[in-house]
Coordinates of C-alpha atoms in Angstrom, one line a residue:
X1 CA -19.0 5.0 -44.6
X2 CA -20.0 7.1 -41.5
X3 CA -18.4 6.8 -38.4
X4 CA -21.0 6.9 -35.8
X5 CA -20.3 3.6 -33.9
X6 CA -18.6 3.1 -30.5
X7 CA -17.7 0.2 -28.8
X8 CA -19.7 0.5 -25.6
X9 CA -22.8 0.7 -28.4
X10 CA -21.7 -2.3 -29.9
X11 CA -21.6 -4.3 -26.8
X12 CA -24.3 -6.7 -27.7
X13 CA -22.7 -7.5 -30.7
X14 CA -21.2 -11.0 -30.9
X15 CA -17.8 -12.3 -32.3
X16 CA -17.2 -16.1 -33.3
X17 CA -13.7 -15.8 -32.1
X18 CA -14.6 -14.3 -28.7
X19 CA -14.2 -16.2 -25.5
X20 CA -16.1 -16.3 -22.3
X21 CA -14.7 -14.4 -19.6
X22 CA -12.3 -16.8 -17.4
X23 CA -14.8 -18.3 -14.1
X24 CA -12.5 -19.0 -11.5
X25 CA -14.6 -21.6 -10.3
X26 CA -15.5 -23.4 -13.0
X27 CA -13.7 -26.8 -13.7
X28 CA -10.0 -27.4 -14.4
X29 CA -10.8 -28.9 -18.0
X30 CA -13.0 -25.8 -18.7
X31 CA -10.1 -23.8 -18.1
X32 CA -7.3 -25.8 -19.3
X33 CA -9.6 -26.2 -23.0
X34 CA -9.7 -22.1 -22.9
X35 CA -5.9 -22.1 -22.5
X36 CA -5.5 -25.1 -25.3
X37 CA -7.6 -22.5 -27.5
X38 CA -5.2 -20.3 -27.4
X39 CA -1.9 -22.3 -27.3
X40 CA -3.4 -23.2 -30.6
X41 CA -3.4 -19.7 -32.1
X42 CA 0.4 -19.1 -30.6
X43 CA 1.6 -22.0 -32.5
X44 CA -0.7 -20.5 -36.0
X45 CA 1.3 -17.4 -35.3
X46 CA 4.8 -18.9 -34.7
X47 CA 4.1 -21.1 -37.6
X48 CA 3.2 -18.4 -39.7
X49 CA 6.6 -16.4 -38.8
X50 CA 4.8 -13.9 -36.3
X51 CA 6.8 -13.7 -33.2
X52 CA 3.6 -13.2 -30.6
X53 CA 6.2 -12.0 -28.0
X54 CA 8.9 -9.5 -29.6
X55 CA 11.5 -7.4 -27.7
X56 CA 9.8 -4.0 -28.2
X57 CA 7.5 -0.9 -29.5
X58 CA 7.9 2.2 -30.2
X59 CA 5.2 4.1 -29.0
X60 CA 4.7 7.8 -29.8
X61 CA 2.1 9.1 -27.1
X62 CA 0.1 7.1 -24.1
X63 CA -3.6 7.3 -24.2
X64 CA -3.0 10.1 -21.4
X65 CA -1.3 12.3 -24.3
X66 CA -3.3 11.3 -26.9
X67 CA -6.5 12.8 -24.9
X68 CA -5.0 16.1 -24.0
X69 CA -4.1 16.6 -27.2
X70 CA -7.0 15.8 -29.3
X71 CA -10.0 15.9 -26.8
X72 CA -11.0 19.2 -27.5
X73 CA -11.9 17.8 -31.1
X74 CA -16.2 17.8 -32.2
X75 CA -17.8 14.6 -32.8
X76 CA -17.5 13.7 -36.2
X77 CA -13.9 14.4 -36.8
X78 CA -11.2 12.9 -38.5
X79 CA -7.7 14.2 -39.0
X80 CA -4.4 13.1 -40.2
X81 CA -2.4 12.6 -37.3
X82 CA -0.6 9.5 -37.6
X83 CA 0.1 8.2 -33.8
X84 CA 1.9 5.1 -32.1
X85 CA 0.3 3.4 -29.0
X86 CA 0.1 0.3 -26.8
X87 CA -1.5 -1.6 -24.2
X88 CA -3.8 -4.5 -23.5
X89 CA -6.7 -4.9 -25.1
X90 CA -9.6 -4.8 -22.8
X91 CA -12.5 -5.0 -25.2
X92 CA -12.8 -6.4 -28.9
X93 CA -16.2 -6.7 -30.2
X94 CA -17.1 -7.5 -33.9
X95 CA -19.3 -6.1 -36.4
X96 CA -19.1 -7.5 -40.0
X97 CA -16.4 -5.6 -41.4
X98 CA -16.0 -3.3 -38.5
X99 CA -14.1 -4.4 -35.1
X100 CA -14.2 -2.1 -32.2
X101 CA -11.7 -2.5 -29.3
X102 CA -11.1 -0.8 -25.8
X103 CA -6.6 -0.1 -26.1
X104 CA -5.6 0.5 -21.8
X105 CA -2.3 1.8 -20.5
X106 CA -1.2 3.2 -17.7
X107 CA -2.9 6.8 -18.0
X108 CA -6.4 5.5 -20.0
X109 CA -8.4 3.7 -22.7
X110 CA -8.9 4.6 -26.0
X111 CA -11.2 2.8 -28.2
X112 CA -10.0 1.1 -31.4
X113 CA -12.2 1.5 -35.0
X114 CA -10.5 -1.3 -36.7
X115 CA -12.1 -1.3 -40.7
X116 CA -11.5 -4.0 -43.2
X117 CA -11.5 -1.4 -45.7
X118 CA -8.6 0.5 -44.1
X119 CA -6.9 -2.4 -42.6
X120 CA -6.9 -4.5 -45.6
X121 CA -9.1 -8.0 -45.6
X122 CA -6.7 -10.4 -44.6
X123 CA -5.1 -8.3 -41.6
X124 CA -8.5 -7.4 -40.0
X125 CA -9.4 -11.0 -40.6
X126 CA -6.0 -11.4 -38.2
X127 CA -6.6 -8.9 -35.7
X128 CA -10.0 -10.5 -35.1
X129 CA -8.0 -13.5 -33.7
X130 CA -6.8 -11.8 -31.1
X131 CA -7.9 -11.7 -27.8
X132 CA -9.2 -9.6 -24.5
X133 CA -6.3 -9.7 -22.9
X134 CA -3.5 -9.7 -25.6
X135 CA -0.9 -6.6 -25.5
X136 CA -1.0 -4.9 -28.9
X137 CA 0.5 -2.2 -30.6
X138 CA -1.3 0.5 -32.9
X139 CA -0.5 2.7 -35.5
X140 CA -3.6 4.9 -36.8
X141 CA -5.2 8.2 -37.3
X142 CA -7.2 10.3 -34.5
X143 CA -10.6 10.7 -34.9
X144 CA -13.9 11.5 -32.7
X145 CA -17.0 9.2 -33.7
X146 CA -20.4 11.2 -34.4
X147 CA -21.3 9.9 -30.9
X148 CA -18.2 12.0 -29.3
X149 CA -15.9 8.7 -28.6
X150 CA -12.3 9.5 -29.3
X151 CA -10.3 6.7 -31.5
X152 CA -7.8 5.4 -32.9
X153 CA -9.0 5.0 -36.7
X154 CA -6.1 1.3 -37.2
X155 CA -3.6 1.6 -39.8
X156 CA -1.9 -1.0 -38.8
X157 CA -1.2 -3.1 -35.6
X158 CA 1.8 -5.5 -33.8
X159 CA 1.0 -8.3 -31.3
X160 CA 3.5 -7.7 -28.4
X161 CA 2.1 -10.1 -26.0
X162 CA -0.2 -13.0 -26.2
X163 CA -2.3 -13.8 -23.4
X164 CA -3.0 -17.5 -23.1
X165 CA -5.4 -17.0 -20.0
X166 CA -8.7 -14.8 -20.7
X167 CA -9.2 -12.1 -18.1
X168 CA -12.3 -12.3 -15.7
X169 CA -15.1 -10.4 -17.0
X170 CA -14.8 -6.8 -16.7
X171 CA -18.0 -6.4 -14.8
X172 CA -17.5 -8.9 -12.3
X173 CA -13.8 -9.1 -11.7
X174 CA -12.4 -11.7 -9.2
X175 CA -15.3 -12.5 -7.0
X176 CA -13.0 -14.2 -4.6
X177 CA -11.2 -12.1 -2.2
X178 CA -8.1 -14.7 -1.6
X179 CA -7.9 -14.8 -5.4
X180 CA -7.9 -10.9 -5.9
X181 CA -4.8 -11.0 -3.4
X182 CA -2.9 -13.8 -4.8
X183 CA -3.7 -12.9 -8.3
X184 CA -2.7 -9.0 -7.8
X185 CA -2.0 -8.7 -11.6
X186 CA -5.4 -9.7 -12.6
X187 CA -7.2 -8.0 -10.1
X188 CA -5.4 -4.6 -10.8
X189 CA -6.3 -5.3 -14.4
X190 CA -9.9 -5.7 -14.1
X191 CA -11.1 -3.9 -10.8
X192 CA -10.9 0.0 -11.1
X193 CA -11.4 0.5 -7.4
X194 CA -7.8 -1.6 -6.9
X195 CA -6.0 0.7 -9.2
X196 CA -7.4 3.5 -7.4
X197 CA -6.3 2.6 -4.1
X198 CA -2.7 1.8 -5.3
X199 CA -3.0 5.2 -7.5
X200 CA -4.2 6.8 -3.8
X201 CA -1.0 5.0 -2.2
X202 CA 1.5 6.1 -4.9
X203 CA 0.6 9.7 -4.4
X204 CA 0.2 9.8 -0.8
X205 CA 4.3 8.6 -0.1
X206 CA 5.7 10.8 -2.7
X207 CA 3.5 13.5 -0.9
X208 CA 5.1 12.8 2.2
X209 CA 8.7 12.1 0.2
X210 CA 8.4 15.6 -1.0
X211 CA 7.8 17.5 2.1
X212 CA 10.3 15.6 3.9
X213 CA 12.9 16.9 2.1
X214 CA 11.6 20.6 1.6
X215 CA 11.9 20.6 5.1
X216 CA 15.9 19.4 5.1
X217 CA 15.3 15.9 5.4
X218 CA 17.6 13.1 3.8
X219 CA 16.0 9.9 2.6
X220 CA 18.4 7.2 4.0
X221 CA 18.9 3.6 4.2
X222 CA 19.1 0.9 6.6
X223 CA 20.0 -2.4 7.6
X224 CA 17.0 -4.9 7.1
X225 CA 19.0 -7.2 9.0
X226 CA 20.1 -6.4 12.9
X227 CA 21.7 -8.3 15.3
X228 CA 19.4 -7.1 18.3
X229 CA 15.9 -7.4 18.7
X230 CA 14.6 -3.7 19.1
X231 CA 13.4 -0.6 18.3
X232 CA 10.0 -1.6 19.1
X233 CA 7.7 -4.3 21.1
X234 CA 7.3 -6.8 19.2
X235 CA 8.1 -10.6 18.0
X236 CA 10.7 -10.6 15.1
X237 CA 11.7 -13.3 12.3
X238 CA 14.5 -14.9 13.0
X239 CA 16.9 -16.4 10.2
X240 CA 20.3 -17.4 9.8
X241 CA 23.4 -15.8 8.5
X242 CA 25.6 -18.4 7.1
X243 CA 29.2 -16.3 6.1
X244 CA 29.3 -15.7 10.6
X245 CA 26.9 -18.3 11.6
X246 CA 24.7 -16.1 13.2
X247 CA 21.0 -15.6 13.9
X248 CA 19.9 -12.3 13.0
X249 CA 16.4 -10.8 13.1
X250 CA 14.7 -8.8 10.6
X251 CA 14.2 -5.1 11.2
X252 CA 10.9 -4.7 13.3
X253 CA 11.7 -1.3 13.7
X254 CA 13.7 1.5 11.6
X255 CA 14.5 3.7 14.7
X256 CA 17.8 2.6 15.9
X257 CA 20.2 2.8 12.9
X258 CA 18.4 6.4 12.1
X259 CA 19.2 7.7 15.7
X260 CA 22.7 6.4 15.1
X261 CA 23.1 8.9 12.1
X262 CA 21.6 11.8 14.3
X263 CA 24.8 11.0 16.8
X264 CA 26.7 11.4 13.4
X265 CA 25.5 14.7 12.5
X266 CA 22.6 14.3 10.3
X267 CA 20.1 16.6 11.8
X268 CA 17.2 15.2 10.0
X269 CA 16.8 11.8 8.1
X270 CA 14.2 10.1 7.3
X271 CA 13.5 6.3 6.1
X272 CA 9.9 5.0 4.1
X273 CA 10.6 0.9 4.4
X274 CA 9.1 -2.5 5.4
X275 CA 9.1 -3.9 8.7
X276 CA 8.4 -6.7 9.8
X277 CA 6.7 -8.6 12.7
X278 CA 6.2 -12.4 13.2
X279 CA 2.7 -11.8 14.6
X280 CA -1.0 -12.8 13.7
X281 CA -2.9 -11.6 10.3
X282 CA -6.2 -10.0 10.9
X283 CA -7.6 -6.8 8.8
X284 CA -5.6 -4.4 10.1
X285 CA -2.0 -6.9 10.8
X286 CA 0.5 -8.2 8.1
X287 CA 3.6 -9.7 9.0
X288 CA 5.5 -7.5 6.5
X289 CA 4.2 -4.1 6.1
X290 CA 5.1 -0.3 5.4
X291 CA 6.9 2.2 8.1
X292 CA 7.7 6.0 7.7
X293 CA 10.0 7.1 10.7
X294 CA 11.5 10.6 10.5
X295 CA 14.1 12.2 13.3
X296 CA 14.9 16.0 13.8
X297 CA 17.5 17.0 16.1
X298 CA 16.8 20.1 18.0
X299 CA 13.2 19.3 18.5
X300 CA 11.0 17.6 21.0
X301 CA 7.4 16.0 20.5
X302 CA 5.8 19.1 20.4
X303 CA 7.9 19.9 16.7
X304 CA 6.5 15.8 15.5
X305 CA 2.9 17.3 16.3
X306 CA 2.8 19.5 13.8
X307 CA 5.1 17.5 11.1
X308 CA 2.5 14.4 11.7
X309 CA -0.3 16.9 10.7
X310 CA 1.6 18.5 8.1
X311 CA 2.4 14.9 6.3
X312 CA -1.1 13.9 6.8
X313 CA -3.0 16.1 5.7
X314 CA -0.7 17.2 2.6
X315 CA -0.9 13.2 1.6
X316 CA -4.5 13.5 1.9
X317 CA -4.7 16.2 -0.5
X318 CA -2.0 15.3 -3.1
X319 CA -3.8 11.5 -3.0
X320 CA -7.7 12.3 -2.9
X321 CA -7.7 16.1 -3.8
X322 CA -9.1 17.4 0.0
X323 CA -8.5 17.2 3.3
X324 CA -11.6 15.2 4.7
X325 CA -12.2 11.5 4.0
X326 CA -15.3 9.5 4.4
X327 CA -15.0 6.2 6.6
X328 CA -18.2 4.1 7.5
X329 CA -20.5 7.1 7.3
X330 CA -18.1 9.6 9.3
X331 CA -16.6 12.7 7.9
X332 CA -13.1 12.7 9.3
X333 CA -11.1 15.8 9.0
X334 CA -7.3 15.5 8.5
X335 CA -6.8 19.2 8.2
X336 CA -5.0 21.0 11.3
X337 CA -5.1 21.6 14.3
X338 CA -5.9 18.3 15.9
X339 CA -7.3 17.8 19.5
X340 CA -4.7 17.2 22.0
X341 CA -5.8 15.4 25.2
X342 CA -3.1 13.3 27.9
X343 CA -4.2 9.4 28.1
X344 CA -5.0 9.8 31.3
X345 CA -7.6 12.6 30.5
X346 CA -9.0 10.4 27.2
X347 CA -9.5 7.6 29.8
X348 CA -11.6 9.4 32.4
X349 CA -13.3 10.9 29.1
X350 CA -14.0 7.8 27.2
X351 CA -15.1 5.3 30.1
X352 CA -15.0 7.6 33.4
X353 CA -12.6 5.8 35.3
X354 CA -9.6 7.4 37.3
X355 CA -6.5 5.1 36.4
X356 CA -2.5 6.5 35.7
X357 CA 1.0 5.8 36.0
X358 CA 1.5 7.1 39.3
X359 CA -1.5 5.2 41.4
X360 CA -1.2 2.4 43.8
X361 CA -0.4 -1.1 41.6
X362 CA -3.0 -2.7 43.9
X363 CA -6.0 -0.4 43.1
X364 CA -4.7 0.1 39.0
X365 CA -4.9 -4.0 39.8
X366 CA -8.0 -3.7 40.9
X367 CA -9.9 -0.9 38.2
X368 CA -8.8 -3.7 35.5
X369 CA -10.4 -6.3 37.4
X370 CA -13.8 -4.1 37.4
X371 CA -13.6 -3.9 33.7
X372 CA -13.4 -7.0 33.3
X373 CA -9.8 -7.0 31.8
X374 CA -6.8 -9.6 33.0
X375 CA -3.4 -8.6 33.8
X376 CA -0.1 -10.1 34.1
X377 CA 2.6 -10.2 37.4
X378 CA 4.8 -8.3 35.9
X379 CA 3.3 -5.4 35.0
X380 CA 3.0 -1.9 37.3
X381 CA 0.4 0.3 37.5
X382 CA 1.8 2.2 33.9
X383 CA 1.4 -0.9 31.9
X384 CA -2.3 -1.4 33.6
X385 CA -3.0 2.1 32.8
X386 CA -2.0 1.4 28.7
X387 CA -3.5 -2.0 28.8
X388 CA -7.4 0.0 29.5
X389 CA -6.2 2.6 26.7
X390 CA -5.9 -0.2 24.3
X391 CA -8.4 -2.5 25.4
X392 CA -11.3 0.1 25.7
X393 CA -10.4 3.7 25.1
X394 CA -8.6 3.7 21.6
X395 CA -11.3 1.8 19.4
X396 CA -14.2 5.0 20.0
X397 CA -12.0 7.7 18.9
X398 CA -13.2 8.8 15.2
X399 CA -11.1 12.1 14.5
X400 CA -7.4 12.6 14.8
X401 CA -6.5 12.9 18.2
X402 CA -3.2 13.8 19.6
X403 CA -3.2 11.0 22.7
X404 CA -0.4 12.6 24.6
X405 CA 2.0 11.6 28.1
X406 CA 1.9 7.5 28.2
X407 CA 3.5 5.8 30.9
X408 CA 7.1 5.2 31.5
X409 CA 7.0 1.5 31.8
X410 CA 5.6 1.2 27.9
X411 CA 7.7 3.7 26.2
X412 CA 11.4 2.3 26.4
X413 CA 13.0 4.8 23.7
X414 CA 11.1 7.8 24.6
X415 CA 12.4 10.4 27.2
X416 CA 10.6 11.0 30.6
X417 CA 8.3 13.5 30.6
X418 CA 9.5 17.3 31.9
X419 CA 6.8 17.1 34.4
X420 CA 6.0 13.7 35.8
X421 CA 8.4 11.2 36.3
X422 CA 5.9 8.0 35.5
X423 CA 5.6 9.1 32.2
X424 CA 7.4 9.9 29.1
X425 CA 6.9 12.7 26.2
X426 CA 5.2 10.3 23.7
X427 CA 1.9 10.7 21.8
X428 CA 0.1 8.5 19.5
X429 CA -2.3 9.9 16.8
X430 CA -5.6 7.9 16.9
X431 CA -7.9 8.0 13.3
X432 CA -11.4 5.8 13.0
X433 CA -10.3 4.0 16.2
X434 CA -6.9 2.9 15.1
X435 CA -3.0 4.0 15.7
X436 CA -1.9 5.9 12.9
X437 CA 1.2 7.6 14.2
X438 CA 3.5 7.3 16.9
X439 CA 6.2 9.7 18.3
X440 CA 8.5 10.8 21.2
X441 CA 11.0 13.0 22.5
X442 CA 13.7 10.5 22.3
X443 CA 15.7 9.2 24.8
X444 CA 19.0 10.4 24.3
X445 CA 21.0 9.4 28.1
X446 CA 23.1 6.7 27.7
X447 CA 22.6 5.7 31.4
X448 CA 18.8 5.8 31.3
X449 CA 18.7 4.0 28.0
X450 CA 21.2 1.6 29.2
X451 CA 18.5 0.5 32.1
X452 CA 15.6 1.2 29.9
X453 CA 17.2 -2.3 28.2
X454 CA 18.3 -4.4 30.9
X455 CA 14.6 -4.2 32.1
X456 CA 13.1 -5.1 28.4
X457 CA 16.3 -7.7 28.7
X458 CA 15.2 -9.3 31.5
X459 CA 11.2 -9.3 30.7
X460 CA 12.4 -11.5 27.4
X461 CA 14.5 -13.5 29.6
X462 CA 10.9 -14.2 32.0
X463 CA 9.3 -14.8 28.4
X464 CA 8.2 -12.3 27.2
X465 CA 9.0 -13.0 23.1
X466 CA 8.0 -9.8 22.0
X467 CA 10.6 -7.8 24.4
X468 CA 13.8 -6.1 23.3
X469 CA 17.7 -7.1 24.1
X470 CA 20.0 -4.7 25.4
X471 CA 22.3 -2.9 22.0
X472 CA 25.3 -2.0 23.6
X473 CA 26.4 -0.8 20.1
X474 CA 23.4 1.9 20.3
X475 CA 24.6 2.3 24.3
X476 CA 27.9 3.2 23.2
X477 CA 26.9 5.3 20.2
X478 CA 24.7 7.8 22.9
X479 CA 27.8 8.0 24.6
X480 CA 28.6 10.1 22.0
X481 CA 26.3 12.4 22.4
X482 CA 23.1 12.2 20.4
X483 CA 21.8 16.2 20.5
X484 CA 17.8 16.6 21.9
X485 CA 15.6 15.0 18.8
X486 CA 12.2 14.7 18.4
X487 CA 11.3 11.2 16.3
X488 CA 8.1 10.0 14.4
X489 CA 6.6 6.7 12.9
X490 CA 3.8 6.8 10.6
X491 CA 2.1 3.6 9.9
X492 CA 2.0 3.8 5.8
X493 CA -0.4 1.2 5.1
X494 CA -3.0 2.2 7.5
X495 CA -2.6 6.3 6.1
X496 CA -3.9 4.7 2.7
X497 CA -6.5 2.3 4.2
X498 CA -7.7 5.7 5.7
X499 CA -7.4 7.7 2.6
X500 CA -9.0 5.1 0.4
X501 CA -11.6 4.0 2.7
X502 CA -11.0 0.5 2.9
X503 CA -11.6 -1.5 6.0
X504 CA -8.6 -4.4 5.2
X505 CA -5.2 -3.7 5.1
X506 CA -4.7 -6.4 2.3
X507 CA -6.2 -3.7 0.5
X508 CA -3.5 -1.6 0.2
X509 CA -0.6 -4.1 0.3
X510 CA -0.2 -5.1 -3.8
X511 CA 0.9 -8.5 -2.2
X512 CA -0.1 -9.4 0.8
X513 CA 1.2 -12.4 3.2
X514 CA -1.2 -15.4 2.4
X515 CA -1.6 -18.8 2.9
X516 CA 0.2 -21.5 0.6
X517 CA -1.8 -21.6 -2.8
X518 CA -2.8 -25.2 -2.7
X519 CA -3.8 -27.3 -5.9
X520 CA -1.5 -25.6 -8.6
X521 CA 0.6 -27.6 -10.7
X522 CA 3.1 -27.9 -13.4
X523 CA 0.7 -29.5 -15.2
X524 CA -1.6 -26.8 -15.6
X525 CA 1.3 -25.2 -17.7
X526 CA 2.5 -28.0 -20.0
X527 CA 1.4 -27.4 -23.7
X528 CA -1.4 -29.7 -23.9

């Protein structure tokens, strides 16, 4: 018989046994029948002695190995190299007494040329019961069809898991967002474009892993729970801890504990970990998300200027193979150097209005009032001057820019800048209109930080939910003596919705916070 067939060439053929792709939206009955359909063939199998879920398979080579190695070979050829592999079976399409199937791992696909005259009759007649979806495992010979398709010529094969729920068609996918996000394990099984961006993700943090510690840095480990809210401005969760009868808070921040290891001699750590913020969910917002913070002792914010750069753009490369990324039509170039400019500066730039830290509060009151923005009683002419940044300046820079010297009054952990006493050496690093890094010279007088908290204190204490409580445990730590250290956060999450050019950050995020799945029942798992 020649071997000339492939299976994307038998696509149009048809296979009795073959079941529509699973609609999400069609009925419940429609569904559960598809599921009762194969229920049915689990309970032939068991019957039949075949465990359809055994403990494991011993694979030789992924589909990764098996096309380095035999790739190279000309259309047409067959060898006698026996192999072992496994995966779920993606495609199965029948053609009298040939089956073709599509075999995916981790690292590929490799198609299947399943004969009845190799296989034997009443084993290909078995194999044709199973189904897209089903985990299986081959043993065969390599071979290349005449049209060039590499293969897996079946010697033999082993269920190892049996679907009962048929994937959504290949072509399609999940056509409801929600649904892609609930149902993470289908959607990274069906839509190519989600594995990439997880791939992208993957490679981007060990990128920054790696150069971390080529640079001296040790990978730590902190507390999720504290005690205090702090370490950053914003609204914890709040549970209870039963052994003390406490409230704690989860971490909204990693910087504290890491500080408190600088004041213990480690000169550089580092820590790549979820936070979490009981705040709103929007595109770029989820309650629980991803946080690189790094602190080197010795340094200031001028040494986190070039590490930011540095981690960036080598995650850029390691994840998407260059330096420059395309986002809504806009080149954006991650390579160094950036622009550096002072907030102040970006603001008269941006919008031409003269606002800063050191102004009159009345007349900072009043510029706000011209643009139309609102303000609060509590906030000085620093917090005015951040509030136009946010509201008006941040959102039109495209390229990474270096947003340098932000007000004292906004910037409770950072130290007071060298030169002006109404702000503080901090700069955040704005990409496609959005914060992707923040970082200081950090604060590191006990006094200073010790006031630095009483006012955040008494601002929670006016209402303020999203305000910080005074940690005499970190007080009395400084005391020790924490040495000059420059500190930086990357947001993790919003590096890869960069890198990947996606515009939601439940894009990147392989399970995302969501609403309470409604409808699902029990029921819909009973054997019918």
């Amino acid at each position: 018989m020649s071997i000339d067939e492939t299976a994307s060439s038998a696509h149009s053929g048809s296979g009795a046994d073959e079941e529509a792709p699973e609609d999400l939206e069609a009925s419940s009955e429609e569904r559960a029948s598809i599921r009762s359909q194969r229920l049915a063939k689990l309970e032939v199998m068991r019957a039949g002695g075949t465990d359809p879920y055994p403990y494991r398979y011993d694979r030789d080579r992924t589909v990764g190995d098996l096309r380095a190695e035999f790739d190279m070979l000309e259309a047409g050829s067959e060898t006698e190299v026996n192999v072992r592999i496994a995966g779920r079976l993606m495609l199965k399409r029948e053609q009298g007494r040939l089956t073709f199937g599509q075999l995916r791992d981790r690292t590929g696909e490799v198609q299947l040329f399943v004969s009845a005259g190799v296989l034997g009759k009443e084993a290909f007649a078995e194999f044709n019961t199973l189904d897209r979806g089903d985990w299986v495992g081959v043993e065969g010979f390599v071979m290349v069809t005449k049209k060039g398709e590499l293969s897996v010529k079946v010697t033999s094969y082993e269920l190892l898991s049996k679907a009962l729920r048929p994937l959504p068609d290949k072509w399609k996918g999940l056509a409801d967002v929600d649904a892609r996000y609930r149902q993470r394990y289908v959607d990274l099984t069906v839509n190519t474009d989600a594995r990439r961006v997880f791939e992208i993700r993957f490679a981007a943090v060990d990128a920054i892993r790696a150069e971390l510690r080529d640079r001296g840095y040790l990978e730590v480990e902190t507390p999720f729970l504290h005690l205090q809210q702090g370490g950053a401005t914003a609204r914890p969760f709040t549970t209870h801890y039963n052994a003390l009868d406490l409230t704690t808070y989860l971490r909204i921040a990693l910087e504290l504990p890491l500080k408190r290891l600088l004041v213990g001699g480690f000169e550089r750590v580092f820590e790549i970990g979820r936070v979490f913020r009981n705040e709103g969910i929007d595109t770029r917002h989820n309650p629980e998300f991803t946080m690189l913070e790094a602190y080197e002792a010795f340094g200031d914010y001028n040494e986190m200027i070039e590490l930011v750069e540095s981690l960036v753009s080598g995650a850029a490369l390691a994840a998407t193979g260059a330096t420059s990324v395309e986002v809504r039509g806009n080149i954006i170039e991650l390579a160094a150097p950036w622009r550096r400019v002072t907030m102040v500066d970006l603001i008269k730039e941006v919008i031409g209005v003269d606002i800063h830290p050191g102004m009159d509060l009345a007349e900072a009151r009043a510029v706000l009032d011209g643009l139309g923005l609102s303000w609060k009683d509590s906030w000085g002419a620093g917090r005015c001057t951040h509030e136009v940044y946010d509201e008006l300046v941040e959102s039109k820079v495209v390229q990474p820019t270096v947003v340098l010297d932000h007000p004292r009054e906004t910037s409770p952990l950072a130290k007071p800048h060298r030169d002006n006493p109404d702000l503080v050496e901090r700069f955040e690093v704005i990409v496609d209109g959005r914060e992707l890094a923040n970082a200081y010279s950090e604060l590191n007088d006990p006094v200073e930080q010790l006031l630095r908290f009483q006012e955040g204190a008494a601002q929670k204490a006016a209402g303020d939910l999203e305000a910080g409580d005074v940690d005499l445990d970190y007080i009395r730590a400084l005391e020790y003596g924490m040495p000059p250290a420059g500190g930086l956060g990357i947001g993790i999450d919003r590096l890869i919705m960069l890198l990947a050019g996606v515009e939601s950050i439940r894009e990147v995020i392989l399970f995302p916070t969501l609403r309470p799945e409604s409808g699902l029942s029990e029921d819909d798992f009973l054997p019918s």
